[in-house]
Amino acid sequence: MIVGLHHYLLLGALLFCLGIYGVIVSRHAIRVLMSIELLLNAVNINLIAFSNYVTTSTLRGQVFAVFIITVAAAEAAVGLAIVLALYRNFRTVDMDHYNLLKW
Amino acid sequence: MAQIIQSVVFYVLAALLLVSASVVVGSANIVRSAFALVLTFTCIGGLYFNLNADFVAAVQILIYVGAITIIMLFGIMLTSRSETIVEEKSGLFIRYLGVVPAVGLLILLAVFLRRAAWDIKAATVSDTAPVIGRAFFNEYLIPFEVASVILLMAMIGAIVLARKGAKRT
């Protein structure tokens, strides 16, 4: 079967929903960060698929994807620094113990 | 012939990708999740090659596999003392509840992406790096500069947040 645009979009949607599930369900703070990276990669798959099938001359999707990779790298670094600071204060990375904002 | 190869590569990489992404979100062991994440990023890089995006595929493997997984593994190493290893998963209720928005969103996306009338053009295979480079310096110059400022801010922020003795009066 010839692979078309909607195959890639469906794959991106599946990966995005796996990432959403991971963000909701994970107890380990670093696994939440990994699921966020899955979300960003799913969006990147969509953009590159669009660049290949729709905007083939200007490659806008690929330029956008490079920006998303940049921002994702910056966000992963800052997120892990936050997790390290949290670990230093709480002695755990269990998200169920980060409940200081609960009333 | 090329289309058959593209299809086979797509299905193999997509299957491997979905399996390893499931291991990332579902495994109890966080180190296994991190290594499954490496496999996920590599499969996505392979899919980019399949989509004629050679430069972005190389960037994906360099940045994601080469840097972000390393930083994740360092984060796991620095936050796992033997008495605080989180090995248990969330309760069954939360796991079942988490399936609901994920599956709902999947159904919504699948229905609408099937119905949309995408304006599909023929793929042109070319060297993407010069085109992307020219786009960075002509049409997307301001986002390019802003991205470098973002990276500088992230570097400063990460250093300030993660250093020891950060108590100030």
PDB file of N, CA and C in Angstrom, chain A:
ATOM      1  N   MET A   1       0.833  -1.186   0.000  1.00  0.00           N
ATOM      2  CA  MET A   1       0.000   0.000   0.000  1.00  0.00           C
ATOM      3  C   MET A   1       0.876   1.247   0.000  1.00  0.00           C
ATOM      4  N   ILE A   2       0.557   2.159  -0.862  1.00  0.00           N
ATOM      5  CA  ILE A   2       1.345   3.391  -0.956  1.00  0.00           C
ATOM      6  C   ILE A   2       1.100   4.219   0.295  1.00  0.00           C
ATOM      7  N   VAL A   3       2.204   4.693   0.857  1.00  0.00           N
ATOM      8  CA  VAL A   3       2.084   5.468   2.096  1.00  0.00           C
ATOM      9  C   VAL A   3       1.808   6.923   1.735  1.00  0.00           C
ATOM     10  N   GLY A   4       0.713   7.440   2.211  1.00  0.00           N
ATOM     11  CA  GLY A   4       0.337   8.814   1.881  1.00  0.00           C
ATOM     12  C   GLY A   4       0.510   9.728   3.066  1.00  0.00           C
ATOM     13  N   LEU A   5      -0.004  10.961   2.912  1.00  0.00           N
ATOM     14  CA  LEU A   5       0.144  11.959   3.963  1.00  0.00           C
ATOM     15  C   LEU A   5      -0.569  11.522   5.235  1.00  0.00           C
ATOM     16  N   HIS A   6      -1.771  10.941   5.073  1.00  0.00           N
ATOM     17  CA  HIS A   6      -2.551  10.651   6.274  1.00  0.00           C
ATOM     18  C   HIS A   6      -1.936   9.523   7.101  1.00  0.00           C
ATOM     19  N   HIS A   7      -1.105   8.681   6.502  1.00  0.00           N
ATOM     20  CA  HIS A   7      -0.416   7.685   7.308  1.00  0.00           C
ATOM     21  C   HIS A   7       0.519   8.346   8.299  1.00  0.00           C
ATOM     22  N   TYR A   8       1.299   9.320   7.794  1.00  0.00           N
ATOM     23  CA  TYR A   8       2.214  10.017   8.687  1.00  0.00           C
ATOM     24  C   TYR A   8       1.463  10.835   9.730  1.00  0.00           C
ATOM     25  N   LEU A   9       0.353  11.446   9.317  1.00  0.00           N
ATOM     26  CA  LEU A   9      -0.419  12.242  10.279  1.00  0.00           C
ATOM     27  C   LEU A   9      -1.012  11.347  11.360  1.00  0.00           C
ATOM     28  N   LEU A  10      -1.453  10.159  10.963  1.00  0.00           N
ATOM     29  CA  LEU A  10      -1.999   9.241  11.952  1.00  0.00           C
ATOM     30  C   LEU A  10      -0.909   8.768  12.909  1.00  0.00           C
ATOM     31  N   LEU A  11       0.272   8.527  12.368  1.00  0.00           N
ATOM     32  CA  LEU A  11       1.389   8.144  13.236  1.00  0.00           C
ATOM     33  C   LEU A  11       1.721   9.256  14.218  1.00  0.00           C
ATOM     34  N   GLY A  12       1.718  10.499  13.725  1.00  0.00           N
ATOM     35  CA  GLY A  12       1.955  11.632  14.619  1.00  0.00           C
ATOM     36  C   GLY A  12       0.884  11.734  15.682  1.00  0.00           C
ATOM     37  N   ALA A  13      -0.381  11.480  15.294  1.00  0.00           N
ATOM     38  CA  ALA A  13      -1.468  11.543  16.271  1.00  0.00           C
ATOM     39  C   ALA A  13      -1.318  10.455  17.328  1.00  0.00           C
ATOM     40  N   LEU A  14      -0.924   9.249  16.914  1.00  0.00           N
ATOM     41  CA  LEU A  14      -0.735   8.157  17.869  1.00  0.00           C
ATOM     42  C   LEU A  14       0.369   8.490  18.859  1.00  0.00           C
ATOM     43  N   LEU A  15       1.474   9.016  18.334  1.00  0.00           N
ATOM     44  CA  LEU A  15       2.587   9.363  19.211  1.00  0.00           C
ATOM     45  C   LEU A  15       2.193  10.472  20.171  1.00  0.00           C
ATOM     46  N   PHE A  16       1.411  11.446  19.673  1.00  0.00           N
ATOM     47  CA  PHE A  16       0.949  12.534  20.526  1.00  0.00           C
ATOM     48  C   PHE A  16       0.070  12.002  21.649  1.00  0.00           C
ATOM     49  N   CYS A  17      -0.819  11.069  21.325  1.00  0.00           N
ATOM     50  CA  CYS A  17      -1.697  10.544  22.369  1.00  0.00           C
ATOM     51  C   CYS A  17      -0.925   9.696  23.363  1.00  0.00           C
ATOM     52  N   LEU A  18       0.105   8.989  22.903  1.00  0.00           N
ATOM     53  CA  LEU A  18       0.970   8.283  23.857  1.00  0.00           C
ATOM     54  C   LEU A  18       1.660   9.268  24.789  1.00  0.00           C
ATOM     55  N   GLY A  19       2.104  10.392  24.238  1.00  0.00           N
ATOM     56  CA  GLY A  19       2.730  11.409  25.071  1.00  0.00           C
ATOM     57  C   GLY A  19       1.764  11.997  26.088  1.00  0.00           C
ATOM     58  N   ILE A  20       0.524  12.241  25.669  1.00  0.00           N
ATOM     59  CA  ILE A  20      -0.497  12.771  26.591  1.00  0.00           C
ATOM     60  C   ILE A  20      -0.734  11.773  27.719  1.00  0.00           C
ATOM     61  N   TYR A  21      -0.829  10.499  27.346  1.00  0.00           N
ATOM     62  CA  TYR A  21      -1.028   9.470  28.367  1.00  0.00           C
ATOM     63  C   TYR A  21       0.140   9.459  29.340  1.00  0.00           C
ATOM     64  N   GLY A  22       1.348   9.580  28.816  1.00  0.00           N
ATOM     65  CA  GLY A  22       2.517   9.576  29.683  1.00  0.00           C
ATOM     66  C   GLY A  22       2.563  10.760  30.617  1.00  0.00           C
ATOM     67  N   VAL A  23       2.168  11.935  30.125  1.00  0.00           N
ATOM     68  CA  VAL A  23       2.183  13.118  30.986  1.00  0.00           C
ATOM     69  C   VAL A  23       1.163  12.970  32.103  1.00  0.00           C
ATOM     70  N   ILE A  24      -0.007  12.390  31.802  1.00  0.00           N
ATOM     71  CA  ILE A  24      -1.059  12.281  32.820  1.00  0.00           C
ATOM     72  C   ILE A  24      -0.686  11.237  33.857  1.00  0.00           C
ATOM     73  N   VAL A  25      -0.146  10.105  33.415  1.00  0.00           N
ATOM     74  CA  VAL A  25      -0.068   8.943  34.270  1.00  0.00           C
ATOM     75  C   VAL A  25       1.245   8.853  35.041  1.00  0.00           C
ATOM     76  N   SER A  26       2.310   9.486  34.570  1.00  0.00           N
ATOM     77  CA  SER A  26       3.628   9.224  35.141  1.00  0.00           C
ATOM     78  C   SER A  26       3.767   9.768  36.546  1.00  0.00           C
ATOM     79  N   ARG A  27       4.436   8.979  37.382  1.00  0.00           N
ATOM     80  CA  ARG A  27       4.731   9.444  38.731  1.00  0.00           C
ATOM     81  C   ARG A  27       6.140   9.982  38.848  1.00  0.00           C
ATOM     82  N   HIS A  28       7.010   9.534  37.952  1.00  0.00           N
ATOM     83  CA  HIS A  28       8.399   9.975  37.988  1.00  0.00           C
ATOM     84  C   HIS A  28       8.499  11.272  37.204  1.00  0.00           C
ATOM     85  N   ALA A  29       9.104  12.289  37.795  1.00  0.00           N
ATOM     86  CA  ALA A  29       9.108  13.600  37.150  1.00  0.00           C
ATOM     87  C   ALA A  29       9.859  13.582  35.833  1.00  0.00           C
ATOM     88  N   ILE A  30      10.899  12.740  35.742  1.00  0.00           N
ATOM     89  CA  ILE A  30      11.683  12.733  34.504  1.00  0.00           C
ATOM     90  C   ILE A  30      10.912  12.020  33.404  1.00  0.00           C
ATOM     91  N   ARG A  31      10.046  11.085  33.775  1.00  0.00           N
ATOM     92  CA  ARG A  31       9.252  10.438  32.737  1.00  0.00           C
ATOM     93  C   ARG A  31       8.257  11.434  32.158  1.00  0.00           C
ATOM     94  N   VAL A  32       7.788  12.374  32.975  1.00  0.00           N
ATOM     95  CA  VAL A  32       6.916  13.424  32.439  1.00  0.00           C
ATOM     96  C   VAL A  32       7.670  14.233  31.393  1.00  0.00           C
ATOM     97  N   LEU A  33       8.937  14.562  31.697  1.00  0.00           N
ATOM     98  CA  LEU A  33       9.734  15.305  30.717  1.00  0.00           C
ATOM     99  C   LEU A  33       9.942  14.488  29.455  1.00  0.00           C
ATOM    100  N   MET A  34      10.137  13.189  29.584  1.00  0.00           N
ATOM    101  CA  MET A  34      10.315  12.352  28.404  1.00  0.00           C
ATOM    102  C   MET A  34       9.027  12.317  27.585  1.00  0.00           C
ATOM    103  N   SER A  35       7.876  12.298  28.250  1.00  0.00           N
ATOM    104  CA  SER A  35       6.615  12.299  27.511  1.00  0.00           C
ATOM    105  C   SER A  35       6.407  13.620  26.793  1.00  0.00           C
ATOM    106  N   ILE A  36       6.872  14.709  27.398  1.00  0.00           N
ATOM    107  CA  ILE A  36       6.775  16.001  26.710  1.00  0.00           C
ATOM    108  C   ILE A  36       7.633  15.987  25.450  1.00  0.00           C
ATOM    109  N   GLU A  37       8.812  15.349  25.518  1.00  0.00           N
ATOM    110  CA  GLU A  37       9.622  15.230  24.303  1.00  0.00           C
ATOM    111  C   GLU A  37       8.915  14.403  23.250  1.00  0.00           C
ATOM    112  N   LEU A  38       8.148  13.382  23.684  1.00  0.00           N
ATOM    113  CA  LEU A  38       7.359  12.602  22.722  1.00  0.00           C
ATOM    114  C   LEU A  38       6.319  13.483  22.038  1.00  0.00           C
ATOM    115  N   LEU A  39       5.666  14.355  22.820  1.00  0.00           N
ATOM    116  CA  LEU A  39       4.677  15.258  22.229  1.00  0.00           C
ATOM    117  C   LEU A  39       5.311  16.126  21.152  1.00  0.00           C
ATOM    118  N   LEU A  40       6.474  16.697  21.485  1.00  0.00           N
ATOM    119  CA  LEU A  40       7.118  17.594  20.525  1.00  0.00           C
ATOM    120  C   LEU A  40       7.562  16.837  19.286  1.00  0.00           C
ATOM    121  N   ASN A  41       8.021  15.591  19.460  1.00  0.00           N
ATOM    122  CA  ASN A  41       8.424  14.821  18.292  1.00  0.00           C
ATOM    123  C   ASN A  41       7.246  14.450  17.427  1.00  0.00           C
ATOM    124  N   ALA A  42       6.089  14.204  18.034  1.00  0.00           N
ATOM    125  CA  ALA A  42       4.903  13.899  17.235  1.00  0.00           C
ATOM    126  C   ALA A  42       4.536  15.089  16.348  1.00  0.00           C
ATOM    127  N   VAL A  43       4.612  16.275  16.931  1.00  0.00           N
ATOM    128  CA  VAL A  43       4.317  17.487  16.147  1.00  0.00           C
ATOM    129  C   VAL A  43       5.333  17.642  15.021  1.00  0.00           C
ATOM    130  N   ASN A  44       6.583  17.315  15.317  1.00  0.00           N
ATOM    131  CA  ASN A  44       7.616  17.406  14.276  1.00  0.00           C
ATOM    132  C   ASN A  44       7.358  16.453  13.135  1.00  0.00           C
ATOM    133  N   ILE A  45       6.885  15.236  13.455  1.00  0.00           N
ATOM    134  CA  ILE A  45       6.568  14.281  12.386  1.00  0.00           C
ATOM    135  C   ILE A  45       5.498  14.866  11.477  1.00  0.00           C
ATOM    136  N   ASN A  46       4.468  15.468  12.097  1.00  0.00           N
ATOM    137  CA  ASN A  46       3.419  16.094  11.293  1.00  0.00           C
ATOM    138  C   ASN A  46       3.970  17.171  10.380  1.00  0.00           C
ATOM    139  N   LEU A  47       4.828  18.025  10.952  1.00  0.00           N
ATOM    140  CA  LEU A  47       5.345  19.148  10.165  1.00  0.00           C
ATOM    141  C   LEU A  47       6.207  18.675   9.012  1.00  0.00           C
ATOM    142  N   ILE A  48       7.061  17.682   9.260  1.00  0.00           N
ATOM    143  CA  ILE A  48       7.920  17.201   8.177  1.00  0.00           C
ATOM    144  C   ILE A  48       7.073  16.490   7.120  1.00  0.00           C
ATOM    145  N   ALA A  49       6.031  15.788   7.543  1.00  0.00           N
ATOM    146  CA  ALA A  49       5.148  15.150   6.555  1.00  0.00           C
ATOM    147  C   ALA A  49       4.467  16.203   5.689  1.00  0.00           C
ATOM    148  N   PHE A  50       4.019  17.280   6.319  1.00  0.00           N
ATOM    149  CA  PHE A  50       3.425  18.362   5.525  1.00  0.00           C
ATOM    150  C   PHE A  50       4.444  18.978   4.588  1.00  0.00           C
ATOM    151  N   SER A  51       5.677  19.129   5.058  1.00  0.00           N
ATOM    152  CA  SER A  51       6.696  19.712   4.198  1.00  0.00           C
ATOM    153  C   SER A  51       6.957  18.826   2.997  1.00  0.00           C
ATOM    154  N   ASN A  52       6.843  17.517   3.170  1.00  0.00           N
ATOM    155  CA  ASN A  52       7.107  16.623   2.058  1.00  0.00           C
ATOM    156  C   ASN A  52       5.937  16.522   1.095  1.00  0.00           C
ATOM    157  N   TYR A  53       4.712  16.628   1.624  1.00  0.00           N
ATOM    158  CA  TYR A  53       3.559  16.384   0.754  1.00  0.00           C
ATOM    159  C   TYR A  53       2.847  17.649   0.325  1.00  0.00           C
ATOM    160  N   VAL A  54       2.998  18.745   1.047  1.00  0.00           N
ATOM    161  CA  VAL A  54       2.218  19.943   0.716  1.00  0.00           C
ATOM    162  C   VAL A  54       3.124  21.081   0.267  1.00  0.00           C
ATOM    163  N   THR A  55       4.053  21.512   1.147  1.00  0.00           N
ATOM    164  CA  THR A  55       4.879  22.675   0.786  1.00  0.00           C
ATOM    165  C   THR A  55       6.238  22.188   0.318  1.00  0.00           C
ATOM    166  N   THR A  56       6.262  21.539  -0.850  1.00  0.00           N
ATOM    167  CA  THR A  56       7.489  20.871  -1.240  1.00  0.00           C
ATOM    168  C   THR A  56       8.554  21.822  -1.751  1.00  0.00           C
ATOM    169  N   SER A  57       8.179  23.023  -2.149  1.00  0.00           N
ATOM    170  CA  SER A  57       9.194  23.897  -2.726  1.00  0.00           C
ATOM    171  C   SER A  57       9.869  24.766  -1.684  1.00  0.00           C
ATOM    172  N   THR A  58       9.107  25.229  -0.683  1.00  0.00           N
ATOM    173  CA  THR A  58       9.697  26.158   0.274  1.00  0.00           C
ATOM    174  C   THR A  58      10.199  25.467   1.528  1.00  0.00           C
ATOM    175  N   LEU A  59       9.823  24.202   1.770  1.00  0.00           N
ATOM    176  CA  LEU A  59      10.279  23.443   2.939  1.00  0.00           C
ATOM    177  C   LEU A  59       9.987  24.174   4.237  1.00  0.00           C
ATOM    178  N   ARG A  60       8.801  24.778   4.330  1.00  0.00           N
ATOM    179  CA  ARG A  60       8.477  25.513   5.551  1.00  0.00           C
ATOM    180  C   ARG A  60       8.393  24.594   6.749  1.00  0.00           C
ATOM    181  N   GLY A  61       7.826  23.402   6.538  1.00  0.00           N
ATOM    182  CA  GLY A  61       7.670  22.473   7.646  1.00  0.00           C
ATOM    183  C   GLY A  61       8.998  22.105   8.268  1.00  0.00           C
ATOM    184  N   GLN A  62      10.027  21.956   7.440  1.00  0.00           N
ATOM    185  CA  GLN A  62      11.315  21.563   7.989  1.00  0.00           C
ATOM    186  C   GLN A  62      11.956  22.698   8.763  1.00  0.00           C
ATOM    187  N   VAL A  63      11.784  23.921   8.286  1.00  0.00           N
ATOM    188  CA  VAL A  63      12.332  25.065   9.036  1.00  0.00           C
ATOM    189  C   VAL A  63      11.655  25.164  10.384  1.00  0.00           C
ATOM    190  N   PHE A  64      10.332  25.012  10.383  1.00  0.00           N
ATOM    191  CA  PHE A  64       9.572  25.046  11.624  1.00  0.00           C
ATOM    192  C   PHE A  64      10.036  23.927  12.564  1.00  0.00           C
ATOM    193  N   ALA A  65      10.277  22.741  11.987  1.00  0.00           N
ATOM    194  CA  ALA A  65      10.700  21.610  12.812  1.00  0.00           C
ATOM    195  C   ALA A  65      12.047  21.867  13.462  1.00  0.00           C
ATOM    196  N   VAL A  66      12.955  22.530  12.760  1.00  0.00           N
ATOM    197  CA  VAL A  66      14.261  22.833  13.360  1.00  0.00           C
ATOM    198  C   VAL A  66      14.085  23.786  14.529  1.00  0.00           C
ATOM    199  N   PHE A  67      13.166  24.753  14.384  1.00  0.00           N
ATOM    200  CA  PHE A  67      12.916  25.641  15.521  1.00  0.00           C
ATOM    201  C   PHE A  67      12.333  24.883  16.702  1.00  0.00           C
ATOM    202  N   ILE A  68      11.441  23.930  16.417  1.00  0.00           N
ATOM    203  CA  ILE A  68      10.848  23.168  17.514  1.00  0.00           C
ATOM    204  C   ILE A  68      11.899  22.317  18.206  1.00  0.00           C
ATOM    205  N   ILE A  69      12.838  21.755  17.433  1.00  0.00           N
ATOM    206  CA  ILE A  69      13.904  20.974  18.062  1.00  0.00           C
ATOM    207  C   ILE A  69      14.739  21.869  18.969  1.00  0.00           C
ATOM    208  N   THR A  70      15.009  23.095  18.505  1.00  0.00           N
ATOM    209  CA  THR A  70      15.776  24.035  19.329  1.00  0.00           C
ATOM    210  C   THR A  70      15.075  24.319  20.649  1.00  0.00           C
ATOM    211  N   VAL A  71      13.799  24.686  20.548  1.00  0.00           N
ATOM    212  CA  VAL A  71      13.055  25.032  21.764  1.00  0.00           C
ATOM    213  C   VAL A  71      12.907  23.810  22.667  1.00  0.00           C
ATOM    214  N   ALA A  72      12.737  22.627  22.081  1.00  0.00           N
ATOM    215  CA  ALA A  72      12.610  21.425  22.903  1.00  0.00           C
ATOM    216  C   ALA A  72      13.887  21.146  23.659  1.00  0.00           C
ATOM    217  N   ALA A  73      15.025  21.361  23.022  1.00  0.00           N
ATOM    218  CA  ALA A  73      16.294  21.146  23.719  1.00  0.00           C
ATOM    219  C   ALA A  73      16.447  22.118  24.875  1.00  0.00           C
ATOM    220  N   ALA A  74      16.116  23.394  24.641  1.00  0.00           N
ATOM    221  CA  ALA A  74      16.212  24.382  25.720  1.00  0.00           C
ATOM    222  C   ALA A  74      15.280  24.021  26.860  1.00  0.00           C
ATOM    223  N   GLU A  75      14.061  23.585  26.505  1.00  0.00           N
ATOM    224  CA  GLU A  75      13.079  23.268  27.536  1.00  0.00           C
ATOM    225  C   GLU A  75      13.462  22.025  28.312  1.00  0.00           C
ATOM    226  N   ALA A  76      14.075  21.044  27.648  1.00  0.00           N
ATOM    227  CA  ALA A  76      14.506  19.852  28.370  1.00  0.00           C
ATOM    228  C   ALA A  76      15.590  20.199  29.375  1.00  0.00           C
ATOM    229  N   ALA A  77      16.510  21.081  28.983  1.00  0.00           N
ATOM    230  CA  ALA A  77      17.582  21.458  29.903  1.00  0.00           C
ATOM    231  C   ALA A  77      17.033  22.178  31.127  1.00  0.00           C
ATOM    232  N   VAL A  78      16.163  23.160  30.880  1.00  0.00           N
ATOM    233  CA  VAL A  78      15.620  23.910  32.017  1.00  0.00           C
ATOM    234  C   VAL A  78      14.732  23.016  32.881  1.00  0.00           C
ATOM    235  N   GLY A  79      13.946  22.139  32.238  1.00  0.00           N
ATOM    236  CA  GLY A  79      13.084  21.247  32.998  1.00  0.00           C
ATOM    237  C   GLY A  79      13.872  20.321  33.897  1.00  0.00           C
ATOM    238  N   LEU A  80      14.980  19.798  33.379  1.00  0.00           N
ATOM    239  CA  LEU A  80      15.795  18.914  34.217  1.00  0.00           C
ATOM    240  C   LEU A  80      16.477  19.680  35.324  1.00  0.00           C
ATOM    241  N   ALA A  81      16.861  20.943  35.068  1.00  0.00           N
ATOM    242  CA  ALA A  81      17.424  21.746  36.156  1.00  0.00           C
ATOM    243  C   ALA A  81      16.390  21.950  37.257  1.00  0.00           C
ATOM    244  N   ILE A  82      15.125  22.163  36.844  1.00  0.00           N
ATOM    245  CA  ILE A  82      14.068  22.316  37.840  1.00  0.00           C
ATOM    246  C   ILE A  82      13.876  21.030  38.623  1.00  0.00           C
ATOM    247  N   VAL A  83      13.916  19.895  37.931  1.00  0.00           N
ATOM    248  CA  VAL A  83      13.749  18.617  38.624  1.00  0.00           C
ATOM    249  C   VAL A  83      14.891  18.399  39.604  1.00  0.00           C
ATOM    250  N   LEU A  84      16.095  18.780  39.228  1.00  0.00           N
ATOM    251  CA  LEU A  84      17.228  18.647  40.147  1.00  0.00           C
ATOM    252  C   LEU A  84      17.050  19.525  41.377  1.00  0.00           C
ATOM    253  N   ALA A  85      16.576  20.769  41.156  1.00  0.00           N
ATOM    254  CA  ALA A  85      16.346  21.648  42.304  1.00  0.00           C
ATOM    255  C   ALA A  85      15.241  21.092  43.204  1.00  0.00           C
ATOM    256  N   LEU A  86      14.190  20.541  42.583  1.00  0.00           N
ATOM    257  CA  LEU A  86      13.121  19.925  43.372  1.00  0.00           C
ATOM    258  C   LEU A  86      13.642  18.729  44.163  1.00  0.00           C
ATOM    259  N   TYR A  87      14.480  17.925  43.504  1.00  0.00           N
ATOM    260  CA  TYR A  87      15.017  16.753  44.191  1.00  0.00           C
ATOM    261  C   TYR A  87      15.856  17.173  45.375  1.00  0.00           C
ATOM    262  N   ARG A  88      16.582  18.286  45.225  1.00  0.00           N
ATOM    263  CA  ARG A  88      17.414  18.733  46.330  1.00  0.00           C
ATOM    264  C   ARG A  88      16.562  19.149  47.520  1.00  0.00           C
ATOM    265  N   ASN A  89      15.361  19.646  47.258  1.00  0.00           N
ATOM    266  CA  ASN A  89      14.518  20.105  48.363  1.00  0.00           C
ATOM    267  C   ASN A  89      13.616  19.016  48.915  1.00  0.00           C
ATOM    268  N   PHE A  90      13.106  18.135  48.058  1.00  0.00           N
ATOM    269  CA  PHE A  90      12.139  17.148  48.506  1.00  0.00           C
ATOM    270  C   PHE A  90      12.737  15.778  48.720  1.00  0.00           C
ATOM    271  N   ARG A  91      13.969  15.551  48.215  1.00  0.00           N
ATOM    272  CA  ARG A  91      14.625  14.257  48.361  1.00  0.00           C
ATOM    273  C   ARG A  91      13.934  13.160  47.576  1.00  0.00           C
ATOM    274  N   THR A  92      12.987  13.512  46.682  1.00  0.00           N
ATOM    275  CA  THR A  92      12.318  12.485  45.886  1.00  0.00           C
ATOM    276  C   THR A  92      11.915  13.102  44.556  1.00  0.00           C
ATOM    277  N   VAL A  93      11.743  12.251  43.539  1.00  0.00           N
ATOM    278  CA  VAL A  93      11.206  12.735  42.265  1.00  0.00           C
ATOM    279  C   VAL A  93       9.824  12.176  42.026  1.00  0.00           C
ATOM    280  N   ASP A  94       9.187  11.685  43.071  1.00  0.00           N
ATOM    281  CA  ASP A  94       7.834  11.166  42.955  1.00  0.00           C
ATOM    282  C   ASP A  94       6.870  12.345  42.865  1.00  0.00           C
ATOM    283  N   MET A  95       6.129  12.425  41.757  1.00  0.00           N
ATOM    284  CA  MET A  95       5.265  13.580  41.561  1.00  0.00           C
ATOM    285  C   MET A  95       4.157  13.645  42.598  1.00  0.00           C
ATOM    286  N   ASP A  96       3.803  12.507  43.201  1.00  0.00           N
ATOM    287  CA  ASP A  96       2.742  12.538  44.201  1.00  0.00           C
ATOM    288  C   ASP A  96       3.163  13.267  45.464  1.00  0.00           C
ATOM    289  N   HIS A  97       4.481  13.477  45.623  1.00  0.00           N
ATOM    290  CA  HIS A  97       4.942  14.168  46.813  1.00  0.00           C
ATOM    291  C   HIS A  97       5.103  15.669  46.596  1.00  0.00           C
ATOM    292  N   TYR A  98       4.920  16.122  45.354  1.00  0.00           N
ATOM    293  CA  TYR A  98       5.036  17.555  45.081  1.00  0.00           C
ATOM    294  C   TYR A  98       3.664  18.177  45.265  1.00  0.00           C
ATOM    295  N   ASN A  99       3.228  18.307  46.512  1.00  0.00           N
ATOM    296  CA  ASN A  99       1.856  18.735  46.728  1.00  0.00           C
ATOM    297  C   ASN A  99       1.783  19.992  47.577  1.00  0.00           C
ATOM    298  N   LEU A 100       2.807  20.847  47.505  1.00  0.00           N
ATOM    299  CA  LEU A 100       2.794  22.042  48.347  1.00  0.00           C
ATOM    300  C   LEU A 100       1.719  23.028  47.925  1.00  0.00           C
ATOM    301  N   LEU A 101       1.302  22.965  46.637  1.00  0.00           N
ATOM    302  CA  LEU A 101       0.277  23.924  46.184  1.00  0.00           C
ATOM    303  C   LEU A 101      -1.123  23.425  46.483  1.00  0.00           C
ATOM    304  N   LYS A 102      -1.246  22.257  47.063  1.00  0.00           N
ATOM    305  CA  LYS A 102      -2.578  21.743  47.355  1.00  0.00           C
ATOM    306  C   LYS A 102      -3.144  22.471  48.561  1.00  0.00           C
ATOM    307  N   TRP A 103      -4.429  22.776  48.496  1.00  0.00           N
ATOM    308  CA  TRP A 103      -5.017  23.454  49.642  1.00  0.00           C
ATOM    309  C   TRP A 103      -5.727  22.468  50.554  1.00  0.00           C
TER     310      TRP A 103
END
